[in-house]
Amino acid sequence: MTKIAILGAAGQIAQLVEPMLLKNTDAKMMLYLRHPNKLNQNKLTDREEVIKGDASNFNELKAALKDVDLVYANLAGSNIEEQAETVVKAMDANHIKRLIWISSLGIYDEVPGKFGEWNRNILGSYLTTYRAAADKITASDLDYTIIRPAWLTNKNEINYEKTIGANTPFKGTEVSRLSVADYVTKLIENPEKDVKANIGLDKEGTDGNKPAWY
Ligand SMILES: NC(=O)c1ccc[n+]([C@@H]2O[C@H](COP(=O)([O-])OP(=O)(O)OC[C@H]3O[C@@H](n4cnc5c(N)ncnc54)[C@H](OP(=O)(O)O)[C@@H]3O)[C@@H](O)[C@H]2O)c1
């Protein structure tokens, strides 16, 4: 049976992926996170195990990834580059190849026009650190998929299109977390899909100078 590691398992997208995996697959899950109290432990099934740990701690992560087949990283923070470096090293140490990595729109300065300018102004150094993290992943020999979502919403909809490639002009301004979770789940179900790919995700028809709610 496949075992999936979810890093940052209490993250908002990760918490949407978890029930989708329970429903659509028979995979086991290793939920890795710094604050297990953020998960509803009563709801966990016997297919899930929780390991408390930090994604920037090599020894903790290396031990947690034992017997894991695929890693889905839903991480954040100003030390995201260090986390990326640690994830690559810990996966290498366990001979794991497949990684799904959530990043952000704009890290390759691929968002065109007025929205691109607005995005650069608002996100600033976040883009530089997220780009540095993505560079650690793309420079590795892992079978990665980097996902660059548009501005995230909590709309109850699955509605997305992809832009493929780091240098392809980004489309749209927003996408729902549920849509990103759907795409992550599809990748986990079909791990040979979109390998070594760098994918932008947005909701079709949401082009504009900034997200609609701003
Ligand atoms: N908001 C937007 O519009 C937008 C757009 C595009 C991309 N993104 C990015 O998409 C990603 C996923 O989004 P989301 O909404 O699911 O984010 P989220 O809810 O903030 O989840 C990120 C998770 O990362 C965990 N984390 C941070 N540092 C960690 C570490 N060192 N070790 C282990 N876990 C760590 C956090 O856990 P604790 O802090 O609880 O430990 C948190 O649960 C984020 O990186 C976000 O920045 C956001």
XYZ file of C-alpha atoms and ligand atoms in Angstrom:
262
model
C 0.000 0.000 0.000
C 1.299 3.464 -0.896
C 2.322 5.744 1.970
C 2.030 9.483 1.482
C 3.787 12.030 3.673
C 1.925 15.309 4.145
C 4.323 17.976 5.440
C 2.586 20.894 7.121
C -0.449 18.661 7.567
C -2.517 21.242 9.460
C -2.162 23.716 6.586
C -5.395 24.800 4.979
C -4.900 23.055 1.627
C -3.416 19.972 3.299
C -6.559 19.615 5.435
C -8.631 19.505 2.239
C -6.346 16.956 0.573
C -6.488 14.544 3.534
C -10.222 13.659 3.234
C -9.920 13.460 -0.561
C -7.157 10.873 -0.192
C -9.190 8.943 2.352
C -12.136 8.874 -0.045
C -10.396 8.333 -3.396
C -7.430 6.106 -2.515
C -6.411 3.384 -0.104
C -3.108 5.146 0.658
C -1.704 5.410 4.139
C -0.738 8.867 5.358
C 2.013 10.207 7.567
C 0.893 13.617 8.809
C 3.981 15.667 9.702
C 3.542 18.949 11.523
C 4.916 21.169 14.257
C 1.673 21.512 16.218
C -0.370 18.266 16.287
C -2.974 19.993 18.474
C -4.068 21.852 15.318
C -5.427 18.568 13.904
C -8.691 17.041 15.027
C -7.086 13.832 16.322
C -10.481 12.251 17.055
C -11.267 12.194 13.366
C -8.103 10.364 12.319
C -8.471 6.895 10.819
C -6.215 3.872 11.202
C -4.677 4.771 7.822
C -3.128 7.919 9.312
C -0.241 8.426 11.676
C 0.805 11.766 13.134
C 4.444 12.712 13.624
C 5.383 15.958 15.345
C 8.303 17.595 13.625
C 9.744 20.591 11.862
C 10.379 20.521 8.107
C 13.679 22.323 8.613
C 14.978 19.669 11.027
C 16.864 17.065 8.971
C 17.071 14.349 11.609
C 13.383 14.566 12.533
C 12.268 14.589 8.909
C 14.628 11.835 7.779
C 13.279 9.528 10.501
C 9.648 10.425 9.733
C 10.017 9.677 6.011
C 10.957 6.050 6.539
C 8.799 3.798 4.272
C 7.188 6.803 2.556
C 6.596 6.584 -1.217
C 5.566 10.157 -2.061
C 5.938 13.519 -0.293
C 3.381 16.328 -0.542
C 4.811 19.496 1.039
C 2.294 22.178 2.052
C 4.749 24.432 3.864
C 5.167 28.165 4.415
C 7.336 30.658 6.244
C 10.351 32.919 5.906
C 12.739 29.929 6.177
C 11.023 28.108 3.290
C 14.363 27.818 1.439
C 15.888 25.961 4.393
C 12.794 23.747 4.535
C 13.124 22.955 0.811
C 16.785 22.061 1.224
C 15.944 19.800 4.174
C 13.072 18.092 2.340
C 15.360 17.296 -0.623
C 18.086 15.912 1.658
C 15.680 13.858 3.776
C 13.989 12.428 0.664
C 17.375 11.558 -0.853
C 18.415 9.869 2.379
C 15.284 7.685 2.168
C 15.541 7.120 -1.622
C 12.155 8.757 -2.216
C 11.757 10.386 -5.642
C 8.269 11.884 -5.938
C 7.588 15.350 -4.468
C 4.615 17.701 -4.787
C 5.617 21.182 -3.636
C 3.195 24.081 -3.114
C 4.750 27.419 -4.036
C 3.212 30.674 -5.244
C 2.344 32.640 -8.337
C 4.923 35.266 -9.251
C 8.154 33.543 -8.190
C 9.485 33.598 -11.766
C 8.182 37.099 -12.444
C 5.787 35.281 -14.771
C 2.675 37.285 -13.888
C 2.115 39.787 -16.694
C 0.773 43.334 -16.773
C -0.791 45.427 -14.036
C -1.620 42.384 -11.891
C 2.022 41.298 -12.041
C 3.081 44.741 -10.840
C 0.490 44.725 -8.030
C 1.541 41.214 -7.025
C 5.244 42.182 -6.883
C 4.438 45.208 -4.734
C 2.261 43.298 -2.275
C 4.333 40.124 -1.999
C 7.832 41.662 -2.129
C 10.511 39.512 -0.470
C 8.089 36.571 -0.052
C 8.560 35.992 -3.782
C 12.354 35.962 -3.459
C 12.344 33.418 -0.633
C 9.732 31.222 -2.326
C 11.778 31.372 -5.552
C 14.932 30.338 -3.695
C 13.019 27.370 -2.248
C 11.714 26.356 -5.673
C 15.266 26.560 -7.040
C 16.396 24.009 -4.442
C 13.685 21.656 -5.684
C 14.278 22.101 -9.412
C 18.056 21.698 -8.952
C 17.510 18.326 -7.242
C 17.138 14.989 -8.990
C 13.676 14.491 -7.493
C 10.567 13.851 -9.577
C 8.919 17.063 -8.480
C 5.796 18.980 -9.399
C 5.905 22.616 -8.331
C 2.446 24.141 -8.006
C 2.062 27.926 -8.192
C -1.501 28.793 -7.150
C -3.053 32.188 -7.813
C -4.419 34.137 -4.808
C -6.227 31.567 -2.694
C -9.913 31.643 -1.791
C -12.016 29.402 0.444
C -14.811 29.158 -2.141
C -16.562 25.815 -2.203
C -15.742 25.128 -5.847
C -13.381 23.040 -7.938
C -12.662 25.138 -10.995
C -9.163 25.570 -12.338
C -6.944 25.765 -15.379
C -3.184 25.261 -15.584
C -0.351 27.269 -17.079
C 2.524 24.929 -17.743
C 6.133 26.067 -17.363
C 7.915 28.637 -15.221
C 8.159 31.139 -18.081
C 4.617 30.812 -19.399
C 2.639 33.992 -18.636
C 0.389 33.369 -15.617
C -3.368 33.561 -16.164
C -6.061 34.759 -13.772
C -5.864 36.226 -10.279
C -7.507 33.679 -7.972
C -8.123 29.982 -7.369
C -9.837 28.088 -4.556
C -7.923 25.984 -2.032
C -10.339 23.186 -2.890
C -9.163 23.352 -6.516
C -5.519 23.103 -5.498
C -6.422 20.163 -3.242
C -8.187 18.464 -6.153
C -5.111 18.840 -8.358
C -2.781 17.560 -5.600
C -5.057 14.547 -5.080
C -5.072 13.793 -8.815
C -1.255 13.909 -8.849
C -1.095 11.526 -5.898
C -3.528 9.192 -7.663
C -1.425 9.399 -10.857
C 2.128 10.035 -9.661
C 3.564 9.743 -13.175
C 1.547 12.842 -14.170
C 3.254 16.278 -14.482
C 6.677 15.043 -13.323
C 9.430 17.708 -13.412
C 6.664 20.183 -14.202
C 6.105 23.692 -12.949
C 2.389 24.410 -12.932
C 0.444 27.633 -12.411
C -3.158 27.178 -11.213
C -5.920 29.746 -11.553
C -9.670 29.936 -12.040
C -10.435 30.629 -15.679
C -11.952 34.044 -16.354
C -10.516 35.779 -13.272
C -8.077 38.044 -15.135
C -7.846 41.534 -13.719
C -5.540 44.117 -12.190
C -5.867 42.475 -8.763
C -8.018 39.799 -7.070
C -11.709 40.772 -7.132
C -12.004 41.149 -3.338
C -9.167 43.736 -3.087
N -2.661 33.047 0.474
C -2.533 33.050 -0.833
O -3.283 33.712 -1.562
C -1.465 32.184 -1.476
C -1.316 32.182 -2.865
C -0.377 31.308 -3.446
C 0.394 30.470 -2.650
N 0.257 30.508 -1.288
C 1.077 29.572 -0.501
O 0.494 28.288 -0.582
C 0.965 27.489 0.508
C -0.160 26.676 1.084
O -1.278 27.479 1.413
P -2.176 27.176 2.715
O -3.295 28.143 2.685
O -2.463 25.726 2.834
O -1.095 27.608 3.832
P -1.128 27.469 5.426
O -2.490 27.160 5.909
O -0.417 28.653 5.967
O -0.218 26.147 5.659
C 1.169 26.177 5.721
C 1.591 25.204 6.811
O 3.016 25.160 6.863
C 3.343 24.787 8.182
N 4.739 25.065 8.456
C 5.392 26.239 8.364
N 6.690 26.082 8.693
C 6.853 24.769 8.998
C 7.956 23.983 9.405
N 9.174 24.533 9.565
N 7.775 22.659 9.627
C 6.556 22.087 9.473
N 5.452 22.790 9.075
C 5.615 24.107 8.856
C 2.409 25.640 9.035
O 2.235 24.996 10.273
P 2.432 25.690 11.714
O 2.861 27.108 11.503
O 1.126 25.525 12.379
O 3.494 24.867 12.344
C 1.119 25.631 8.204
O 0.213 24.655 8.697
C 1.617 28.469 1.495
O 3.011 28.395 1.370
C 1.136 29.824 0.991
O 2.053 30.858 1.292
C -0.668 31.340 -0.694
